[in-house]
Short mmCIF file of C-alpha atoms in Angstrom, two decimals:
data_model
loop_
_atom_site.label_atom_id
_atom_site.label_comp_id
_atom_site.label_asym_id
_atom_site.label_seq_id
_atom_site.Cartn_x
_atom_site.Cartn_y
_atom_site.Cartn_z
CA UNK A 1 -15.35 9.07 -12.43
CA UNK A 2 -14.99 7.67 -8.91
CA UNK A 3 -15.87 4.16 -7.75
CA UNK A 4 -16.22 3.27 -4.09
CA UNK A 5 -16.32 -0.12 -2.42
CA UNK A 6 -19.41 -1.74 -0.97
CA UNK A 7 -20.46 -5.09 0.44
CA UNK A 8 -22.29 -6.03 -2.74
CA UNK A 9 -21.29 -8.87 -5.02
CA UNK A 10 -21.11 -8.88 -8.78
CA UNK A 11 -24.46 -8.45 -10.53
CA UNK A 12 -25.51 -8.11 -14.14
CA UNK A 13 -27.19 -4.75 -13.53
CA UNK A 14 -25.10 -3.20 -10.76
CA UNK A 15 -26.15 -0.18 -8.75
CA UNK A 16 -23.91 1.70 -6.37
CA UNK A 17 -25.24 3.56 -3.37
CA UNK A 18 -23.36 5.60 -0.81
CA UNK A 19 -24.80 5.05 2.66
CA UNK A 20 -24.51 7.88 5.19
CA UNK A 21 -23.52 6.69 8.63
CA UNK A 22 -23.37 8.19 12.10
CA UNK A 23 -19.94 9.65 12.89
CA UNK A 24 -20.12 8.38 16.48
CA UNK A 25 -21.28 4.77 16.18
CA UNK A 26 -20.84 4.28 12.38
CA UNK A 27 -24.34 2.83 12.04
CA UNK A 28 -26.87 3.84 9.40
CA UNK A 29 -30.35 5.22 10.14
CA UNK A 30 -29.45 8.27 12.21
CA UNK A 31 -26.91 11.08 12.52
CA UNK A 32 -24.48 12.01 15.27
CA UNK A 33 -26.98 14.62 16.52
CA UNK A 34 -29.59 12.03 17.53
CA UNK A 35 -27.23 9.09 18.11
CA UNK A 36 -28.26 6.94 21.12
CA UNK A 37 -24.64 6.85 22.26
CA UNK A 38 -24.10 10.62 21.96
CA UNK A 39 -24.55 11.24 25.69
CA UNK A 40 -21.91 8.68 26.57
CA UNK A 41 -19.39 10.04 24.09
CA UNK A 42 -17.19 12.97 24.94
CA UNK A 43 -17.99 15.97 22.70
CA UNK A 44 -14.40 16.26 21.50
CA UNK A 45 -13.95 12.54 20.79
CA UNK A 46 -12.78 11.76 17.29
CA UNK A 47 -12.73 8.13 16.20
CA UNK A 48 -9.35 7.26 14.66
CA UNK A 49 -9.82 5.24 11.48
CA UNK A 50 -8.12 5.11 8.12
CA UNK A 51 -6.98 3.17 5.11
CA UNK A 52 -3.25 3.27 5.79
CA UNK A 53 -1.93 1.16 2.90
CA UNK A 54 -3.04 0.52 -0.69
CA UNK A 55 -1.38 -1.51 -3.44
CA UNK A 56 -2.66 -2.86 -6.73
CA UNK A 57 -2.11 -6.54 -7.48
CA UNK A 58 -0.77 -7.05 -11.04
CA UNK A 59 -3.15 -8.60 -13.56
CA UNK A 60 -2.87 -12.37 -13.61
CA UNK A 61 -0.96 -12.48 -10.33
CA UNK A 62 -3.80 -14.08 -8.35
CA UNK A 63 -5.49 -17.44 -8.78
CA UNK A 64 -8.72 -17.26 -10.77
CA UNK A 65 -10.51 -19.07 -7.97
CA UNK A 66 -9.53 -18.93 -4.32
CA UNK A 67 -8.19 -21.97 -2.50
CA UNK A 68 -10.38 -23.56 0.15
CA UNK A 69 -8.30 -26.08 2.08
CA UNK A 70 -5.21 -25.86 4.25
CA UNK A 71 -1.95 -25.98 2.27
CA UNK A 72 -0.65 -29.41 1.29
CA UNK A 73 1.96 -30.52 -1.19
CA UNK A 74 -0.27 -31.23 -4.14
CA UNK A 75 -1.09 -29.49 -7.46
CA UNK A 76 -3.01 -26.20 -7.38
CA UNK A 77 -6.06 -27.68 -9.14
CA UNK A 78 -6.66 -30.10 -6.30
CA UNK A 79 -7.73 -27.22 -4.08
CA UNK A 80 -10.53 -26.09 -6.37
CA UNK A 81 -14.00 -27.17 -5.37
CA UNK A 82 -17.20 -27.45 -7.34
CA UNK A 83 -19.07 -25.26 -4.88
CA UNK A 84 -17.47 -21.95 -5.84
CA UNK A 85 -19.86 -19.54 -7.46
CA UNK A 86 -19.28 -17.63 -10.65
CA UNK A 87 -19.16 -14.45 -8.57
CA UNK A 88 -15.97 -15.66 -6.89
CA UNK A 89 -14.16 -16.48 -10.12
CA UNK A 90 -12.03 -13.67 -11.49
CA UNK A 91 -12.74 -12.25 -14.92
CA UNK A 92 -10.33 -10.58 -17.33
CA UNK A 93 -11.89 -7.20 -16.54
CA UNK A 94 -11.36 -7.58 -12.76
CA UNK A 95 -8.63 -5.54 -11.10
CA UNK A 96 -7.53 -6.50 -7.59
CA UNK A 97 -5.96 -4.41 -4.86
CA UNK A 98 -4.94 -5.01 -1.27
CA UNK A 99 -5.61 -2.48 1.50
CA UNK A 100 -4.71 -2.10 5.16
CA UNK A 101 -7.32 -0.58 7.49
CA UNK A 102 -7.83 0.26 11.13
CA UNK A 103 -10.84 1.56 13.04
CA UNK A 104 -10.00 2.45 16.62
CA UNK A 105 -13.64 2.95 17.56
CA UNK A 106 -14.51 -0.59 16.53
CA UNK A 107 -11.18 -2.04 17.65
CA UNK A 108 -10.84 -3.40 14.10
CA UNK A 109 -7.59 -3.96 12.19
CA UNK A 110 -7.40 -5.79 8.87
CA UNK A 111 -5.81 -6.35 5.49
CA UNK A 112 -8.21 -7.13 2.66
CA UNK A 113 -8.31 -7.87 -1.06
CA UNK A 114 -10.92 -5.95 -3.08
CA UNK A 115 -12.04 -6.72 -6.64
CA UNK A 116 -12.86 -3.81 -8.94
CA UNK A 117 -15.04 -4.91 -11.87
CA UNK A 118 -14.11 -2.56 -14.72
CA UNK A 119 -17.21 -3.41 -16.76
CA UNK A 120 -19.87 -3.21 -14.05
CA UNK A 121 -17.88 -0.46 -12.23
CA UNK A 122 -18.51 -2.01 -8.82
CA UNK A 123 -16.22 -3.27 -6.08
CA UNK A 124 -16.59 -6.21 -3.74
CA UNK A 125 -14.39 -7.94 -1.14
CA UNK A 126 -12.51 -11.13 -1.96
CA UNK A 127 -10.33 -11.78 1.11
CA UNK A 128 -10.14 -10.34 4.62
CA UNK A 129 -7.42 -10.96 7.20
CA UNK A 130 -8.00 -9.81 10.77
CA UNK A 131 -4.90 -8.33 12.40
CA UNK A 132 -4.05 -7.93 16.08
CA UNK A 133 -2.74 -4.38 15.60
CA UNK A 134 -3.19 -1.56 13.06
CA UNK A 135 -1.42 -2.10 9.70
CA UNK A 136 1.35 0.46 9.24
CA UNK A 137 3.05 -0.90 6.12
CA UNK A 138 2.25 -3.32 3.32
CA UNK A 139 3.99 -4.78 0.30
CA UNK A 140 2.51 -7.19 -2.22
CA UNK A 141 4.74 -10.05 -3.45
CA UNK A 142 4.47 -13.30 -5.38
CA UNK A 143 7.50 -15.10 -3.96
CA UNK A 144 7.09 -18.44 -2.17
CA UNK A 145 9.32 -21.42 -1.52
CA UNK A 146 6.34 -23.81 -1.31
CA UNK A 147 4.71 -24.83 -4.62
CA UNK A 148 0.94 -25.15 -4.89
CA UNK A 149 -0.10 -22.73 -2.13
CA UNK A 150 -1.11 -19.81 -4.33
CA UNK A 151 0.84 -16.98 -5.90
CA UNK A 152 -0.35 -13.76 -4.27
CA UNK A 153 0.93 -12.65 -0.85
CA UNK A 154 1.09 -9.54 1.32
CA UNK A 155 3.85 -8.66 3.76
CA UNK A 156 2.38 -6.56 6.57
CA UNK A 157 3.99 -4.42 9.25
CA UNK A 158 2.18 -3.40 12.45
CA UNK A 159 3.03 -2.18 15.93
CA UNK A 160 4.59 -5.60 16.50
CA UNK A 161 8.37 -6.00 15.94
CA UNK A 162 7.79 -8.45 13.07
CA UNK A 163 6.67 -8.75 9.45
CA UNK A 164 3.76 -11.12 8.79
CA UNK A 165 3.32 -12.58 5.29
CA UNK A 166 -0.23 -13.63 4.42
CA UNK A 167 -1.48 -15.78 1.54
CA UNK A 168 -4.07 -13.76 -0.38
CA UNK A 169 -5.23 -16.73 -2.47
CA UNK A 170 -6.70 -18.62 0.52
CA UNK A 171 -10.26 -17.77 1.40
CA UNK A 172 -10.33 -18.28 5.17
CA UNK A 173 -6.77 -18.80 6.40
CA UNK A 174 -6.24 -16.26 9.25
CA UNK A 175 -2.59 -17.10 9.96
CA UNK A 176 0.56 -15.83 8.25
CA UNK A 177 2.45 -18.31 6.07
CA UNK A 178 5.69 -16.94 7.48
CA UNK A 179 6.68 -14.45 10.16
CA UNK A 180 9.92 -12.51 9.94
CA UNK A 181 11.25 -11.74 13.40
CA UNK A 182 8.99 -11.21 16.40
CA UNK A 183 8.65 -13.11 19.66
CA UNK A 184 10.30 -16.48 20.17
CA UNK A 185 7.34 -17.84 22.10
CA UNK A 186 3.95 -18.22 20.44
CA UNK A 187 2.17 -17.12 23.63
CA UNK A 188 4.04 -13.78 23.59
CA UNK A 189 3.66 -13.12 19.90
CA UNK A 190 0.75 -10.65 19.95
CA UNK A 191 1.67 -8.91 23.22
CA UNK A 192 3.52 -5.68 22.49
CA UNK A 193 5.29 -5.70 25.83
CA UNK A 194 6.18 -9.40 26.01
CA UNK A 195 7.14 -9.70 22.34
CA UNK A 196 9.81 -7.02 22.64
CA UNK A 197 11.43 -8.76 25.60
CA UNK A 198 11.74 -12.21 24.02
CA UNK A 199 12.72 -11.75 20.38
CA UNK A 200 14.01 -14.05 17.67
CA UNK A 201 17.56 -13.46 16.48
CA UNK A 202 17.72 -10.62 13.95
CA UNK A 203 14.25 -9.31 14.77
CA UNK A 204 13.21 -5.70 14.83
CA UNK A 205 12.76 -4.38 18.37
CA UNK A 206 9.86 -2.03 17.68
CA UNK A 207 7.01 -1.35 15.23
CA UNK A 208 7.55 -1.93 11.49
CA UNK A 209 6.76 1.30 9.62
CA UNK A 210 7.77 0.42 6.06
CA UNK A 211 8.16 -2.65 3.85
CA UNK A 212 9.27 -3.09 0.25
CA UNK A 213 9.73 -6.29 -1.77
CA UNK A 214 12.68 -6.45 -4.15
CA UNK A 215 11.18 -7.32 -7.53
CA UNK A 216 14.68 -7.73 -9.06
CA UNK A 217 15.97 -10.10 -6.38
CA UNK A 218 12.73 -11.73 -5.42
CA UNK A 219 13.81 -13.47 -2.21
CA UNK A 220 14.68 -10.13 -0.56
CA UNK A 221 12.39 -7.92 1.50
CA UNK A 222 13.37 -4.65 3.20
CA UNK A 223 11.70 -3.32 6.33
CA UNK A 224 12.17 -0.09 8.27
CA UNK A 225 11.30 0.22 11.93
CA UNK A 226 10.73 2.54 14.85
CA UNK A 227 13.85 0.90 16.32
CA UNK A 228 15.84 3.08 13.82
CA UNK A 229 17.08 0.11 11.77
CA UNK A 230 16.50 -1.30 8.30
CA UNK A 231 16.38 -5.09 7.98
CA UNK A 232 17.03 -7.05 4.77
CA UNK A 233 15.15 -10.36 4.99
CA UNK A 234 15.81 -13.52 3.00
CA UNK A 235 12.38 -14.97 2.23
CA UNK A 236 13.87 -18.37 1.42
CA UNK A 237 15.14 -18.81 4.97
CA UNK A 238 12.87 -16.33 6.79
CA UNK A 239 16.04 -14.90 8.38
CA UNK A 240 17.47 -11.40 8.62
CA UNK A 241 20.50 -11.21 6.33
CA UNK A 242 21.54 -7.61 7.00
CA UNK A 243 20.83 -4.82 9.45
CA UNK A 244 21.43 -1.25 8.27
CA UNK A 245 21.84 1.74 10.60
CA UNK A 246 21.35 4.75 8.36
CA UNK A 247 19.14 6.97 10.52
CA UNK A 248 19.05 8.28 14.08
CA UNK A 249 15.28 8.15 14.19
CA UNK A 250 12.39 5.92 13.11
CA UNK A 251 12.70 4.67 9.51
CA UNK A 252 9.51 5.76 7.78
CA UNK A 253 10.14 4.64 4.17
CA UNK A 254 12.11 1.93 2.33
CA UNK A 255 12.17 1.75 -1.48
CA UNK A 256 14.22 -0.59 -3.66
CA UNK A 257 15.46 0.85 -6.94
CA UNK A 258 13.40 -0.15 -9.95
CA UNK A 259 16.27 -1.81 -11.82
CA UNK A 260 19.32 -2.02 -9.50
CA UNK A 261 18.68 -4.95 -7.16
CA UNK A 262 21.25 -3.78 -4.58
CA UNK A 263 20.22 -0.12 -4.32
CA UNK A 264 17.88 0.82 -1.44
CA UNK A 265 16.43 4.24 -0.62
CA UNK A 266 15.31 5.01 2.94
CA UNK A 267 13.78 8.01 4.71
CA UNK A 268 13.78 8.88 8.40
CA UNK A 269 10.69 10.09 10.20
CA UNK A 270 12.27 12.99 12.10
CA UNK A 271 15.82 13.50 10.83
CA UNK A 272 14.72 15.15 7.55
CA UNK A 273 17.09 12.80 5.74
CA UNK A 274 17.04 10.51 2.70
CA UNK A 275 19.70 7.81 2.52
CA UNK A 276 20.66 5.82 -0.57
CA UNK A 277 23.21 3.08 -0.95
CA UNK A 278 24.11 -0.45 -1.94
CA UNK A 279 22.87 -2.76 0.83
CA UNK A 280 26.12 -4.74 0.70
CA UNK A 281 28.16 -1.62 1.56
CA UNK A 282 28.26 0.59 4.65
CA UNK A 283 28.56 3.92 2.84
CA UNK A 284 25.54 5.76 1.48
CA UNK A 285 24.57 9.13 0.03
CA UNK A 286 22.44 11.38 2.21
CA UNK A 287 20.22 14.39 1.52
CA UNK A 288 18.86 16.87 4.05
CA UNK A 289 15.44 17.60 2.55
CA UNK A 290 14.74 20.48 4.93
CA UNK A 291 11.62 19.08 6.56
CA UNK A 292 9.70 16.00 7.57
CA UNK A 293 9.21 13.37 4.85
CA UNK A 294 5.83 11.74 4.22
CA UNK A 295 6.49 9.72 1.06
CA UNK A 296 9.30 8.83 -1.36
CA UNK A 297 9.05 7.31 -4.84
CA UNK A 298 11.44 6.41 -7.63
CA UNK A 299 10.54 8.00 -10.96
CA UNK A 300 9.36 5.16 -13.26
CA UNK A 301 10.65 6.78 -16.48
CA UNK A 302 13.84 8.48 -15.26
CA UNK A 303 15.38 5.93 -12.96
CA UNK A 304 17.86 8.34 -11.34
CA UNK A 305 15.15 10.66 -9.99
CA UNK A 306 13.65 10.54 -6.48
CA UNK A 307 10.33 12.28 -5.75
CA UNK A 308 9.58 13.27 -2.15
CA UNK A 309 6.28 14.31 -0.55
CA UNK A 310 6.68 16.52 2.53
CA UNK A 311 4.67 17.28 5.66
CA UNK A 312 4.86 20.95 4.59
CA UNK A 313 2.82 20.10 1.46
CA UNK A 314 5.88 20.49 -0.76
CA UNK A 315 6.99 18.02 -3.41
CA UNK A 316 10.71 17.87 -4.18
CA UNK A 317 12.68 16.01 -6.86
CA UNK A 318 16.30 14.90 -6.31
CA UNK A 319 18.93 13.43 -8.62
CA UNK A 320 20.19 10.22 -7.00
CA UNK A 321 23.60 10.64 -8.65
CA UNK A 322 24.45 13.73 -6.62
CA UNK A 323 23.69 15.17 -3.19
CA UNK A 324 23.04 18.62 -4.66
CA UNK A 325 19.93 20.67 -3.94
CA UNK A 326 16.59 19.49 -5.38
CA UNK A 327 16.07 19.75 -9.12
CA UNK A 328 12.50 20.91 -8.55
CA UNK A 329 10.40 22.00 -5.59
CA UNK A 330 6.80 23.21 -5.47
CA UNK A 331 3.84 23.57 -3.11
CA UNK A 332 1.47 20.72 -3.97
CA UNK A 333 -1.02 21.10 -1.10
CA UNK A 334 -1.97 23.46 1.70
CA UNK A 335 -1.96 20.48 4.05
CA UNK A 336 0.53 17.63 4.32
CA UNK A 337 1.49 15.85 1.09
CA UNK A 338 0.80 12.41 2.54
CA UNK A 339 1.22 10.33 -0.63
CA UNK A 340 2.77 10.51 -4.10
CA UNK A 341 2.16 8.21 -7.08
CA UNK A 342 3.76 8.31 -10.55
CA UNK A 343 2.11 6.70 -13.53
CA UNK A 344 4.26 3.86 -14.95
CA UNK A 345 2.57 4.13 -18.38
CA UNK A 346 2.19 7.89 -18.95
CA UNK A 347 5.42 9.79 -18.46
CA UNK A 348 5.08 12.95 -16.41
CA UNK A 349 1.70 12.10 -14.86
CA UNK A 350 1.86 12.31 -11.07
CA UNK A 351 -0.82 12.16 -8.38
CA UNK A 352 -0.52 13.59 -4.89
CA UNK A 353 -2.84 13.19 -1.91
CA UNK A 354 -3.19 15.22 1.26
CA UNK A 355 -4.90 15.56 4.61
CA UNK A 356 -6.62 18.56 3.04
CA UNK A 357 -8.81 15.76 1.58
CA UNK A 358 -7.80 16.42 -2.03
CA UNK A 359 -6.13 14.42 -4.78
CA UNK A 360 -4.29 16.41 -7.43
CA UNK A 361 -2.95 15.31 -10.80
CA UNK A 362 0.24 16.98 -12.04
CA UNK A 363 2.17 17.23 -15.29
CA UNK A 364 5.85 17.11 -14.25
CA UNK A 365 7.41 16.76 -17.70
CA UNK A 366 8.72 20.31 -17.34
CA UNK A 367 7.89 22.87 -14.69
CA UNK A 368 5.21 21.19 -12.53
CA UNK A 369 1.71 22.09 -13.72
CA UNK A 370 -1.56 21.23 -12.03
CA UNK A 371 -3.90 19.28 -14.32
CA UNK A 372 -6.93 18.76 -12.09
CA UNK A 373 -7.70 18.59 -8.37
CA UNK A 374 -10.62 16.77 -6.75
CA UNK A 375 -11.99 16.06 -3.29
CA UNK A 376 -13.30 12.52 -3.86
CA UNK A 377 -14.97 12.11 -0.47
CA UNK A 378 -12.54 9.67 1.18
CA UNK A 379 -11.56 12.17 3.89
CA UNK A 380 -7.88 12.77 4.58
CA UNK A 381 -6.00 10.91 1.84
CA UNK A 382 -3.33 8.51 3.12
CA UNK A 383 -2.66 6.14 0.19
CA UNK A 384 -2.46 6.40 -3.61
CA UNK A 385 -1.21 4.09 -6.37
CA UNK A 386 -1.46 3.82 -10.15
CA UNK A 387 -2.22 0.39 -11.56
CA UNK A 388 0.84 -1.42 -12.97
CA UNK A 389 -1.08 -2.65 -16.04
CA UNK A 390 -3.97 -0.20 -16.59
CA UNK A 391 -2.82 3.35 -17.49
CA UNK A 392 -5.96 5.13 -16.30
CA UNK A 393 -6.65 3.47 -12.93
CA UNK A 394 -5.66 5.35 -9.78
CA UNK A 395 -6.56 3.80 -6.44
CA UNK A 396 -6.31 4.88 -2.84
CA UNK A 397 -8.08 5.57 0.42
CA UNK A 398 -8.26 7.72 3.48
CA UNK A 399 -9.93 8.48 6.77
CA UNK A 400 -13.48 7.47 5.78
CA UNK A 401 -12.37 3.81 5.28
CA UNK A 402 -13.76 3.87 1.73
CA UNK A 403 -11.54 2.47 -1.02
CA UNK A 404 -11.30 4.73 -4.03
CA UNK A 405 -10.86 3.85 -7.69
CA UNK A 406 -10.49 6.88 -9.94
CA UNK A 407 -10.80 6.24 -13.70
CA UNK A 408 -8.79 9.06 -15.23
CA UNK A 409 -9.65 8.96 -18.94
CA UNK A 410 -12.41 11.59 -18.98
CA UNK A 411 -10.66 13.98 -16.59
CA UNK A 412 -7.46 13.96 -18.65
CA UNK A 413 -9.22 14.31 -22.01
CA UNK A 414 -10.96 17.48 -20.77
CA UNK A 415 -7.68 19.22 -19.84
CA UNK A 416 -4.64 20.57 -21.69
CA UNK A 417 -2.64 17.48 -20.75
CA UNK A 418 -1.78 15.74 -23.99
CA UNK A 419 -1.97 11.98 -23.61
CA UNK A 420 0.93 10.21 -25.32
CA UNK A 421 0.40 7.11 -27.39
CA UNK A 422 0.65 4.12 -25.10
CA UNK A 423 2.95 1.24 -25.94
#
């Protein structure tokens, strides 16, 4: 079962409808063949658009009702108004996720919060933040040094040499609550050229390609950049505490270990290298993975294992305790393996996505075995994530700009994959 987003709000008798739109102007009512703007568009023009980032927000990690006013030092309840509708109040069966999108044709860049209603099986928007540049990286976090301003935030990386942290519990606040690095002068902040020539101390010098919040040391955030560095930020001071130089190319991925608060995994864009080490030390282990990396993930049930998705379509598994060859390697897709997700509840259940427009579920408890593969209609798949609290929710998105929620229960029950008893 697939659920897609729409502009509808919650209703008691929901209906979902997929609207076909023109590929040239993205409007409904006609096709690209008879589009009024077809003559003006070059025949080979392809509009660049995608969901680039997707992350579930843990249950209970957002305020039940969104805040209306500008932040002040007063209790949370003082922000609630009597004008909020029942539609805007979260229910126990609502699951929230945050997505980053860009649409070059519409010159539109944004980060938004979407609510998935598990009972009505509909989705509707809750929060939308307009960005100056396309979102390249995103990490949800609940850390703040200011009480009473909400408890759900998103750190966002773009083409700018900075990380912007937005409050997801405020309805209409367009500005970041804190900015890590970037231009010294406010007038230069959103100019790519000017920002890079007048930077704050400790700032990145180029686009931010990856971000990861340290859930075990909650004031720390790691970011990887096209400037070939990794920055460790202290959220309490909004300052860069460490700069790591592990790669001789753009740093595509940064992933904190699930239990060791000092251990950080990074991947270069072009050097075919993974690097792993304690951020307080200069030395690190390195692996030559034999090709370009698309995604890296820590195994949620075997904390020493690293799973890598490759541009070649391969998926490889490495033991972080040794720099030996991969423990496992298999061809997951004919196209690029753009994203990898491992289920935190069901051991051995992995999902991979590709620019071949498919999502495949795998059993990796032994030799990797394909469970089921689907083309859900989101175009090239660029983001996937399992829900941290719900074992059967898989979310993601791709080049059609439609958010996807895949409810896995039926698909798994109809295969040979034996579901374990959940804790």
